[in-house]
Amino acid sequence: MSILSDNFHETAGWNLEHSYAGLPKLFHRSTLPVPVRQANFVIFNESLAMELGLRADVLKENASLFVGNLLPTGSAPLAQAYAGHQYGHFTALGDGRAILLGEQITPKGERFDIQLKGAGQTPFSRSGDGRAGLGPMLREYIISEAMHALGVPTTRSLAVATTGEIVRRMEPLPGAVLTRVAASHIRVGTFEWAAARGSQEELQALADYTIQRHFPEVAGVEQIYLRFFESLMERQAALIAQWMHIGFIHGVMNTDNMAICGETIDYGPCAFMDAYDPDTVFSSIDRNGRYAYGNQPHIAQWNLARLAEALLPLLHENEKLAIEKANEAIHSFQGRFQKHWLAGMRSKLGLFTEEAEDSALIQALLEWMQASKADYTTTFATLSQGKPVSEEPEFTSWHQRWIKRLSHQQQSMSDSLQIMQKHNPVYIPRNHKVEEALSAASDKTDLSVMHRLLEVLGKPFDYSSSLPEYSRPAESGSCGYQTFCGT
Ligand code: AMP
Ligand code: MG
C-alpha cells in the first residue's frame, strides 16, 4: 500500500475531510483496504467526478485508487459500526466490506462520503470475504444512476473497477469494487448500534452530529431530538412516496439499509415493477413478501419505530413521556406519506387542483391496472401522451371519469400532459435490459450494451425519443424474475 504524492492529490482535486471520525470510537474502526491483484476500470462517472470537484482526466489514469491499492492523499480509511433489524431481527453488523476514505468537500462546499464497497475484510466482516462481484456492483451503478436521473434522492456511483481476483458466490464471479458517493452513510442502524452498545452521551453525540450534518434546520429549536425525528420522518415519507410513484422496489429494507439523510441506499435485490401488482417481490430471499412493493410504506414506518426506540433517552428523561412522544410522532407517518403520495399521483394524472374524490379516481385506475395486468410505467407514459391505454370498457369508463375531472380545472389538457410528462418516466431500468447489460459486461466483457442503457436511463422523461426496445417490458413479462443479494 502506498500513498500518492501531494502533487497528484492537488491535480486530482481531492479535498477530503473526516468529520465522522470525530465521533466516539464506538462508531468506527480505522481499517485499510486490502490490496488486490490488478485494478482495471469498468466504468468511471465523469460528470459525477466533475460535480465532486475531481479531475476525471487525472483519475481515469489511476484505477488503483478505486480498488484501494492506492489511497488518495488526505484519506483516513475507516469502517463504520452499525446494527440493524434484518427481516425483523436485530443484529450487530457494521461495514463488512465497505471502507470510507473520507468526505469530499465539493467546489460548492457540499460534503459527500467517498466509500469503497468490496474493498476487503474489516473488523466487521464476520464470516464474509469483504469482497463484491462485478455484476452486483454494476447493478448498483446502473440503478443508482437511473434513480438519480429520475429525480429520486440516492447515493451515487463514481466508478466500478475490477480486482483481477475471483469471488466465490453461488458461482465464481469477477471481483470488483464500487466507489459509492453518499450524503452520508449514517443509517437507522447506526442509531440502533448506539442505543444497544453505547452510553447516552454517545447516542447524543451521534444525534448532534447528524443534526448538524443533515438537519441544520432543527438546530437550536426546543425539543430538538423530537423535531429531528419528525423532520427525518418527513424526508422518509417523501422518499418512499417517490419510490411508489415510479414502481421501485428496494427489496431489502432492513434498518441498516435506510439512510438517515433520506437517500436511497444499498441497491441489492432491487428492481422495478412491470405489471402493476402491490404484492410484487423480486428478491429471492424475501419469501414472505415483507419487502413487497405495496408494503414499503408500512415497512418504512416500522423501521422508523425502531429508530424512535433508539432515540427514546433523548426524547424525554421520563421514559413514559418519551414513549408517548415517540408514539405520537410515529403515528404521523401514514399521514405524511399519504400527503406526498397523493401529491405525486395528482401530478402523474395531470391534476393541478385538489378534490376529495381524487383518491378514489387514482385507486380506480390502479385497480383496473391490477385486474388487467397493465404495465405500470407504460400506462402512465401512454396517458401522458394523450393516447388511450386500452379499449376495455372498464378502462374507457375510467378514462371518461378522468377527462371529466380534468375539465374541473382551469389548466388545459396540454398543460396537464406537460406536467404528466415530467412525472411519468418513459424509460426505467427494465429488468431484462439490466440483465442484458450485466451479462454482456460480465460474461463477454462487452461494455457497449451497458453504456447505451445508461445513456437512455440518463433521460427518463425524454418523450421526444422513440426507443421502444428500452421502454417496453420484456415480452415474457417479469413473472418469475428473481434478484439476488449477490453478497
Ligand atoms: P447488505 O445485505 O449488503 O446490506 O449487507 C448486510 C451486512 O452484511 C453488512 O454489514 C455488510 O457489510 C455485510 N456483508 C455483505 N456482504 C459481505 C461480504 N462479502 N463480506 C463481509 N461482509 C459482508
Ligand atoms: Mg447494507
Coordinates of C-alpha atoms and ligand atoms in Angstrom, one line a residue:
M1 CA 0.0 0.0 0.0
S2 CA 1.4 3.4 -0.9
I3 CA 0.3 6.9 -0.6
L4 CA 0.1 9.2 -3.6
S5 CA 2.2 12.3 -3.8
D6 CA 0.8 15.7 -2.8
N7 CA 1.3 16.8 -6.4
F8 CA -1.0 14.2 -7.7
H9 CA -3.5 14.9 -4.9
E10 CA -3.6 18.6 -5.9
T11 CA -4.1 18.0 -9.5
A12 CA -6.8 15.3 -8.9
G13 CA -8.9 17.6 -6.8
W14 CA -9.2 15.5 -3.7
N15 CA -10.4 17.6 -0.8
L16 CA -11.1 15.1 1.9
E17 CA -12.2 15.8 5.5
H18 CA -13.1 13.4 8.3
S19 CA -15.9 14.8 10.4
Y20 CA -17.4 11.3 11.0
A21 CA -14.1 10.2 12.5
G22 CA -14.6 12.8 15.2
L23 CA -17.4 10.8 16.7
P24 CA -16.7 8.5 19.6
K25 CA -14.7 5.3 18.9
L26 CA -17.9 3.3 19.3
F27 CA -18.9 4.3 15.7
H28 CA -15.8 3.4 13.6
R29 CA -12.6 1.5 13.3
S30 CA -9.6 2.6 11.3
T31 CA -9.2 0.0 8.5
L32 CA -7.2 -0.1 5.4
P33 CA -8.5 -1.6 2.1
V34 CA -6.9 -4.9 1.3
P35 CA -4.8 -4.6 -1.9
V36 CA -5.9 -6.6 -4.9
R37 CA -4.1 -8.2 -7.8
Q38 CA -4.9 -5.9 -10.7
A39 CA -7.1 -2.8 -10.9
N40 CA -9.0 -2.1 -14.1
F41 CA -11.8 0.4 -14.7
V42 CA -15.0 -1.0 -15.9
I43 CA -16.8 2.4 -15.7
F44 CA -16.0 5.8 -14.4
N45 CA -18.6 8.5 -13.9
E46 CA -17.0 11.7 -15.4
S47 CA -19.9 14.0 -14.8
L48 CA -20.2 13.0 -11.1
A49 CA -16.4 13.4 -10.7
M50 CA -16.8 16.9 -12.0
E51 CA -19.6 17.7 -9.6
L52 CA -17.4 16.5 -6.8
G53 CA -14.5 18.8 -7.9
L54 CA -12.4 15.8 -9.1
R55 CA -10.4 15.8 -12.3
A56 CA -11.7 12.9 -14.4
D57 CA -8.8 13.1 -16.8
V58 CA -6.3 12.6 -14.0
L59 CA -8.3 9.9 -12.1
K60 CA -9.0 7.9 -15.1
E61 CA -5.4 7.0 -15.3
N62 CA -5.5 5.6 -11.8
A63 CA -7.8 2.6 -11.4
S64 CA -5.7 1.6 -8.4
L65 CA -7.3 4.4 -6.4
F66 CA -10.7 2.8 -7.0
V67 CA -9.9 -0.6 -5.6
G68 CA -7.9 0.6 -2.6
N69 CA -4.4 -0.3 -3.9
L70 CA -3.6 3.4 -3.7
L71 CA -5.1 5.9 -1.3
P72 CA -5.8 9.5 -2.2
T73 CA -3.7 11.8 -0.1
G74 CA -5.8 13.1 2.7
S75 CA -7.7 9.9 3.1
A76 CA -8.1 8.3 6.5
P77 CA -9.9 4.9 5.8
L78 CA -12.3 3.5 8.3
A79 CA -15.1 1.0 8.6
Q80 CA -18.4 2.2 10.2
A81 CA -20.1 0.4 13.0
Y82 CA -23.9 -0.2 12.9
A83 CA -26.6 -2.6 13.8
G84 CA -29.8 -3.4 12.1
H85 CA -33.1 -5.2 12.0
Q86 CA -32.7 -7.7 9.2
Y87 CA -36.1 -9.2 8.2
G88 CA -37.3 -8.1 11.6
H89 CA -34.4 -9.5 13.7
F90 CA -31.9 -7.3 15.5
T91 CA -28.2 -8.0 14.6
A92 CA -24.9 -6.2 15.1
L93 CA -23.4 -5.5 11.7
G94 CA -21.0 -2.8 10.6
D95 CA -19.2 -2.3 7.3
G96 CA -18.1 -5.8 6.5
R97 CA -16.9 -5.0 3.0
A98 CA -17.0 -1.2 2.7
I99 CA -14.4 1.3 3.7
L100 CA -14.9 5.1 4.0
L101 CA -12.0 7.0 2.6
G102 CA -13.2 10.4 3.8
E103 CA -15.7 13.2 3.0
Q104 CA -15.0 15.1 -0.2
I105 CA -15.8 18.8 0.1
T106 CA -17.1 19.9 -3.4
P107 CA -16.4 23.3 -5.0
K108 CA -19.9 24.3 -3.8
G109 CA -19.0 23.4 -0.3
E110 CA -21.1 20.2 -0.1
R111 CA -19.9 17.2 1.8
F112 CA -20.0 13.7 0.4
D113 CA -18.8 10.3 1.7
I114 CA -16.4 8.5 -0.6
Q115 CA -16.7 4.8 0.1
L116 CA -15.1 1.8 -1.5
K117 CA -17.6 -1.1 -1.5
G118 CA -15.9 -4.6 -1.8
A119 CA -12.5 -3.3 -0.6
G120 CA -11.7 -6.3 1.6
Q121 CA -12.3 -7.6 5.2
T122 CA -12.8 -5.2 8.1
P123 CA -13.3 -5.9 11.8
F124 CA -17.0 -6.2 11.0
S125 CA -16.7 -8.8 8.2
R126 CA -17.8 -11.8 10.4
S127 CA -17.5 -14.8 8.1
G128 CA -17.7 -12.7 4.9
D129 CA -14.8 -12.2 2.5
G130 CA -15.2 -8.5 2.3
R131 CA -15.5 -8.6 -1.4
A132 CA -18.1 -8.0 -4.1
G133 CA -18.8 -9.4 -7.6
L134 CA -18.7 -7.3 -10.8
G135 CA -22.4 -8.0 -11.7
P136 CA -23.9 -6.8 -8.4
M137 CA -21.6 -3.7 -8.4
L138 CA -22.6 -2.7 -11.9
R139 CA -26.2 -3.3 -11.0
E140 CA -25.8 -0.8 -8.2
Y141 CA -24.1 1.6 -10.6
I142 CA -26.9 1.3 -13.2
I143 CA -29.8 1.5 -10.8
S144 CA -28.5 4.3 -8.6
E145 CA -27.6 6.5 -11.6
A146 CA -31.1 5.8 -13.1
M147 CA -32.7 6.8 -9.8
H148 CA -30.7 10.0 -9.8
A149 CA -31.9 10.8 -13.3
L150 CA -35.5 10.0 -12.2
G151 CA -35.1 12.7 -9.5
V152 CA -35.0 10.4 -6.5
P153 CA -32.6 11.1 -3.7
T154 CA -30.0 8.4 -3.8
T155 CA -26.4 7.5 -3.2
R156 CA -24.4 7.9 -6.5
S157 CA -21.8 5.7 -8.2
L158 CA -18.4 7.2 -9.2
A159 CA -16.7 4.1 -10.5
V160 CA -16.6 0.3 -10.8
A161 CA -13.2 -1.3 -11.1
T162 CA -12.3 -5.0 -11.3
T163 CA -9.8 -6.5 -8.9
G164 CA -8.2 -9.2 -11.1
E165 CA -9.5 -11.7 -8.5
I166 CA -12.4 -14.1 -8.4
V167 CA -15.0 -14.0 -5.7
R168 CA -16.9 -17.2 -4.7
R169 CA -20.7 -16.9 -4.6
M170 CA -23.3 -19.3 -6.0
E171 CA -20.9 -19.2 -8.9
P172 CA -17.5 -17.7 -9.3
L173 CA -17.7 -14.0 -10.2
P174 CA -15.0 -11.5 -11.3
G175 CA -14.2 -9.4 -8.2
A176 CA -15.0 -5.6 -8.3
V177 CA -15.1 -2.5 -6.2
L178 CA -17.8 0.1 -6.4
T179 CA -16.9 3.7 -5.4
R180 CA -20.0 5.0 -3.7
V181 CA -20.8 8.6 -3.1
A182 CA -23.4 9.5 -0.4
A183 CA -24.5 12.5 1.6
S184 CA -23.5 10.2 4.4
H185 CA -23.7 6.5 5.4
I186 CA -25.4 7.1 8.7
R187 CA -28.3 4.6 8.9
V188 CA -31.2 3.9 11.2
G189 CA -29.0 1.0 12.2
T190 CA -26.2 3.4 13.3
F191 CA -28.6 4.7 16.0
E192 CA -29.7 1.2 16.9
W193 CA -26.0 0.4 17.5
A194 CA -25.6 3.5 19.7
A195 CA -28.6 2.6 21.7
A196 CA -27.6 -1.1 22.1
R197 CA -23.9 -0.6 22.8
G198 CA -23.2 2.9 23.7
S199 CA -23.8 5.4 26.6
Q200 CA -26.4 8.1 26.4
E201 CA -23.6 10.6 25.7
E202 CA -22.5 8.6 22.7
L203 CA -26.1 8.4 21.4
Q204 CA -26.4 12.1 21.8
A205 CA -23.1 12.7 20.1
L206 CA -24.4 10.8 17.1
A207 CA -27.7 12.7 17.1
D208 CA -26.0 16.1 17.4
Y209 CA -23.6 15.2 14.6
T210 CA -26.4 14.0 12.3
I211 CA -28.4 17.1 13.0
Q212 CA -25.5 19.4 12.2
R213 CA -24.7 17.4 9.0
H214 CA -28.2 16.8 7.7
F215 CA -30.8 18.6 9.6
P216 CA -29.4 22.1 10.3
E217 CA -33.0 23.4 10.2
V218 CA -33.7 22.0 13.6
A219 CA -30.5 23.1 15.3
G220 CA -31.3 25.2 18.3
V221 CA -35.0 24.6 18.4
E222 CA -36.8 23.4 21.5
Q223 CA -37.3 19.6 21.8
I224 CA -34.6 19.3 19.2
Y225 CA -34.4 15.5 19.1
L226 CA -38.1 15.2 18.6
R227 CA -38.1 17.8 15.8
F228 CA -35.1 16.0 14.3
F229 CA -37.1 12.7 14.3
E230 CA -40.1 14.4 12.7
S231 CA -38.0 16.1 10.1
L232 CA -36.4 12.8 9.2
M233 CA -39.7 11.1 9.0
E234 CA -40.9 13.7 6.6
R235 CA -37.9 13.0 4.3
Q236 CA -38.5 9.3 4.5
A237 CA -42.2 9.7 3.7
A238 CA -41.3 11.8 0.7
L239 CA -38.7 9.3 -0.4
I240 CA -40.9 6.2 -0.2
A241 CA -43.7 8.1 -2.0
Q242 CA -41.2 8.7 -4.8
W243 CA -40.3 5.0 -5.0
M244 CA -44.0 4.2 -5.2
H245 CA -44.6 6.7 -7.9
I246 CA -42.0 5.1 -10.2
G247 CA -42.7 1.5 -9.3
F248 CA -39.3 1.0 -7.5
I249 CA -39.0 -2.0 -5.1
H250 CA -35.9 -1.7 -2.8
G251 CA -36.1 -5.4 -2.0
V252 CA -34.2 -5.4 1.3
M253 CA -35.5 -2.5 3.5
N254 CA -33.6 -3.7 6.6
T255 CA -33.0 -0.8 9.1
D256 CA -29.3 -0.9 8.2
N257 CA -30.3 -0.1 4.6
M258 CA -32.2 3.0 5.5
A259 CA -30.1 6.2 5.3
I260 CA -30.9 8.9 7.8
C261 CA -30.3 11.7 5.3
G262 CA -33.2 10.4 3.1
E263 CA -31.2 8.9 0.2
T264 CA -32.0 5.5 -1.3
I265 CA -29.1 3.3 -0.3
D266 CA -27.8 -0.3 -0.8
Y267 CA -29.0 -1.5 -4.2
G268 CA -29.0 -5.2 -3.8
P269 CA -32.1 -7.2 -5.0
C270 CA -34.0 -4.0 -6.0
A271 CA -36.0 -3.9 -9.2
F272 CA -38.8 -2.0 -11.0
M273 CA -42.3 -3.4 -11.2
D274 CA -43.7 -4.1 -14.6
A275 CA -47.3 -5.2 -14.4
Y276 CA -49.0 -3.3 -11.5
D277 CA -49.4 -5.6 -8.5
P278 CA -48.8 -4.4 -4.9
D279 CA -47.6 -7.9 -4.0
T280 CA -44.7 -7.8 -6.4
V281 CA -41.5 -9.2 -4.9
F282 CA -38.3 -9.9 -6.9
S283 CA -35.8 -10.8 -4.2
S284 CA -35.1 -14.5 -4.0
I285 CA -34.7 -14.4 -0.2
D286 CA -37.9 -12.3 0.6
R287 CA -40.1 -15.4 0.8
N288 CA -42.8 -13.8 2.9
G289 CA -43.1 -10.6 0.8
R290 CA -42.0 -8.5 3.8
Y291 CA -40.5 -6.0 1.3
A292 CA -43.1 -6.3 -1.4
Y293 CA -43.9 -3.1 -3.4
G294 CA -47.1 -2.3 -1.6
N295 CA -45.6 -3.0 1.8
Q296 CA -42.8 -0.4 1.6
P297 CA -44.6 2.5 3.3
H298 CA -45.6 0.2 6.2
I299 CA -42.0 -1.1 6.5
A300 CA -40.6 2.4 6.4
Q301 CA -42.8 3.2 9.4
W302 CA -41.8 0.0 11.2
N303 CA -38.1 0.9 10.6
L304 CA -38.7 4.4 11.9
A305 CA -40.4 3.0 15.0
R306 CA -37.1 1.1 15.7
L307 CA -35.3 4.4 15.3
A308 CA -37.7 6.1 17.7
E309 CA -37.0 3.3 20.2
A310 CA -33.3 4.0 19.9
L311 CA -33.8 7.8 20.4
L312 CA -36.1 7.4 23.5
P313 CA -33.5 8.5 26.1
L314 CA -33.1 11.8 24.1
L315 CA -36.8 12.5 23.7
H316 CA -37.6 12.9 27.4
E317 CA -35.8 12.0 30.6
N318 CA -39.0 10.3 31.8
E319 CA -39.3 7.1 29.8
K320 CA -43.1 7.1 29.8
L321 CA -43.3 10.6 28.4
A322 CA -40.6 9.7 25.9
I323 CA -42.6 6.7 24.7
E324 CA -45.7 8.9 24.4
K325 CA -43.9 11.5 22.3
A326 CA -42.4 8.8 20.1
N327 CA -45.7 7.1 19.5
E328 CA -47.4 10.3 18.6
A329 CA -44.7 11.1 16.1
I330 CA -44.6 7.6 14.6
H331 CA -48.4 7.7 14.1
S332 CA -48.0 10.8 11.9
F333 CA -46.0 8.8 9.3
Q334 CA -49.0 7.4 7.5
G335 CA -50.5 10.9 7.0
R336 CA -47.1 12.3 5.9
F337 CA -46.7 9.5 3.4
Q338 CA -50.2 9.9 2.1
K339 CA -49.8 13.6 1.5
H340 CA -46.6 13.1 -0.6
W341 CA -48.1 10.1 -2.4
L342 CA -51.3 11.9 -3.3
A343 CA -49.5 15.0 -4.5
G344 CA -47.2 12.9 -6.7
M345 CA -50.1 10.8 -8.1
R346 CA -52.1 14.0 -8.9
S347 CA -49.1 15.2 -10.9
K348 CA -48.9 11.8 -12.6
L349 CA -52.5 12.3 -13.7
G350 CA -52.1 16.0 -14.6
L351 CA -54.2 17.3 -11.8
F352 CA -53.4 20.8 -10.7
T353 CA -56.2 21.2 -8.2
E354 CA -57.3 19.1 -5.3
E355 CA -60.7 17.4 -5.0
A356 CA -61.9 14.9 -2.4
E357 CA -62.7 12.3 -5.0
D358 CA -59.1 12.3 -6.4
S359 CA -58.0 9.4 -4.2
A360 CA -60.9 7.3 -5.5
L361 CA -60.1 8.2 -9.1
I362 CA -56.5 7.1 -8.6
Q363 CA -57.5 4.0 -6.8
A364 CA -59.8 3.0 -9.6
L365 CA -57.0 3.3 -12.2
L366 CA -54.7 1.2 -10.0
E367 CA -57.5 -1.4 -9.6
W368 CA -58.0 -1.6 -13.3
M369 CA -54.2 -1.9 -13.9
Q370 CA -54.0 -4.7 -11.4
A371 CA -57.0 -6.6 -12.8
S372 CA -55.8 -6.3 -16.4
K373 CA -52.1 -6.8 -15.5
A374 CA -51.3 -3.5 -17.2
D375 CA -47.7 -2.3 -17.2
Y376 CA -47.4 0.4 -14.6
T377 CA -44.8 2.6 -16.4
T378 CA -46.4 2.2 -19.9
T379 CA -49.9 3.0 -18.6
F380 CA -48.8 6.4 -17.2
A381 CA -46.5 7.2 -20.1
T382 CA -49.3 6.4 -22.6
L383 CA -51.7 8.6 -20.7
S384 CA -49.1 11.3 -20.7
Q385 CA -49.1 11.3 -24.5
G386 CA -52.9 11.7 -24.6
K387 CA -53.3 8.2 -26.0
P388 CA -55.7 5.6 -24.9
V389 CA -54.2 2.8 -22.9
S390 CA -56.8 0.1 -23.5
E391 CA -60.1 -0.5 -25.3
E392 CA -61.6 -2.4 -22.4
P393 CA -64.9 -0.9 -21.3
E394 CA -63.6 -0.7 -17.7
F395 CA -60.7 1.4 -18.8
T396 CA -62.9 3.5 -21.1
S397 CA -65.2 4.4 -18.3
W398 CA -62.3 5.3 -16.0
H399 CA -60.9 7.4 -18.8
Q400 CA -64.1 9.4 -19.2
R401 CA -64.2 10.0 -15.5
W402 CA -60.6 11.3 -15.6
I403 CA -61.3 13.6 -18.6
K404 CA -64.3 15.0 -16.7
R405 CA -62.2 15.6 -13.6
L406 CA -59.6 17.4 -15.8
S407 CA -62.3 19.7 -17.0
H408 CA -62.9 21.0 -13.5
Q409 CA -59.6 22.8 -13.5
Q410 CA -58.6 26.0 -15.4
Q411 CA -55.5 24.4 -17.0
S412 CA -55.8 22.9 -20.5
M413 CA -55.3 19.3 -21.5
S414 CA -51.9 20.3 -22.9
D415 CA -50.9 21.8 -19.6
S416 CA -51.8 18.5 -18.0
L417 CA -49.9 16.4 -20.5
Q418 CA -46.9 18.6 -19.9
I419 CA -46.8 18.1 -16.2
M420 CA -47.5 14.4 -16.6
Q421 CA -44.6 14.0 -18.9
K422 CA -42.4 15.5 -16.2
H423 CA -43.6 12.9 -13.6
N424 CA -44.1 9.8 -15.7
P425 CA -40.9 8.3 -17.0
V426 CA -40.8 6.6 -20.3
Y427 CA -37.6 4.8 -19.5
I428 CA -36.9 2.9 -16.3
P429 CA -34.3 0.2 -15.8
R430 CA -36.3 -2.7 -17.2
N431 CA -35.2 -5.9 -15.6
H432 CA -34.4 -7.7 -18.9
K433 CA -32.4 -4.7 -20.2
V434 CA -30.4 -4.5 -16.9
E435 CA -29.7 -8.3 -17.1
E436 CA -28.7 -8.0 -20.8
A437 CA -26.2 -5.2 -19.9
L438 CA -24.8 -7.0 -17.0
S439 CA -24.3 -10.3 -18.8
A440 CA -22.7 -8.5 -21.8
A441 CA -20.3 -6.7 -19.4
S442 CA -19.6 -9.7 -17.0
D443 CA -19.5 -12.6 -19.4
K444 CA -18.4 -11.1 -22.7
T445 CA -16.6 -8.0 -21.4
D446 CA -18.7 -6.0 -23.8
L447 CA -19.4 -2.7 -22.1
S448 CA -21.3 -1.1 -25.1
V449 CA -24.6 -2.6 -24.0
M450 CA -24.4 -1.0 -20.6
H451 CA -23.2 2.3 -21.9
R452 CA -26.1 2.5 -24.3
L453 CA -28.5 1.6 -21.5
L454 CA -27.0 4.2 -19.1
E455 CA -27.4 6.8 -21.9
V456 CA -31.1 6.0 -22.2
L457 CA -31.7 5.9 -18.4
G458 CA -30.0 9.3 -18.1
K459 CA -33.0 10.8 -19.8
P460 CA -36.0 9.0 -18.4
F461 CA -38.5 11.7 -19.3
D462 CA -37.4 12.1 -22.9
Y463 CA -40.7 11.8 -24.8
S464 CA -39.1 13.1 -27.9
S465 CA -37.1 9.9 -28.4
S466 CA -38.7 6.7 -29.6
L467 CA -36.8 3.7 -28.3
P468 CA -39.4 1.0 -27.8
E469 CA -36.8 -1.6 -27.1
Y470 CA -36.0 0.3 -23.9
S471 CA -39.5 1.5 -23.0
R472 CA -41.5 -1.7 -23.2
P473 CA -41.4 -4.5 -20.7
A474 CA -39.9 -7.9 -21.6
E475 CA -42.2 -9.9 -23.9
S476 CA -42.3 -12.7 -21.4
G477 CA -43.1 -10.2 -18.6
S478 CA -41.3 -10.3 -15.3
C479 CA -43.1 -13.3 -14.0
G480 CA -40.6 -15.5 -12.2
Y481 CA -37.9 -12.8 -12.4
Q482 CA -35.7 -13.1 -9.4
T483 CA -33.0 -10.8 -7.9
F484 CA -30.2 -11.9 -5.6
C485 CA -28.4 -10.1 -2.9
G486 CA -25.1 -11.1 -4.5
T487 CA -23.2 -10.7 -1.3
Ligands
AMP1 P1 -26.3 -5.9 2.8 O1 -27.2 -7.0 2.7 O2 -25.4 -5.6 1.6 O3 -26.9 -4.6 3.2 O4 -25.2 -6.2 4.0 C1 -25.6 -6.6 5.3 C2 -24.4 -6.8 6.1 O5 -23.5 -7.8 5.6 C3 -23.4 -5.5 6.2 O6 -22.9 -5.5 7.5 C4 -22.4 -5.9 5.2 O7 -21.2 -5.2 5.4 C5 -22.2 -7.3 5.4 N1 -21.7 -8.0 4.2 C6 -22.3 -8.2 3.0 N2 -21.5 -8.8 2.1 C7 -20.3 -9.1 2.8 C8 -19.1 -9.7 2.4 N3 -18.9 -10.3 1.2 N4 -18.1 -9.8 3.3 C9 -18.3 -9.3 4.6 N5 -19.4 -8.6 5.0 C10 -20.5 -8.5 4.1
MG2 MG -26.5 -2.8 3.7

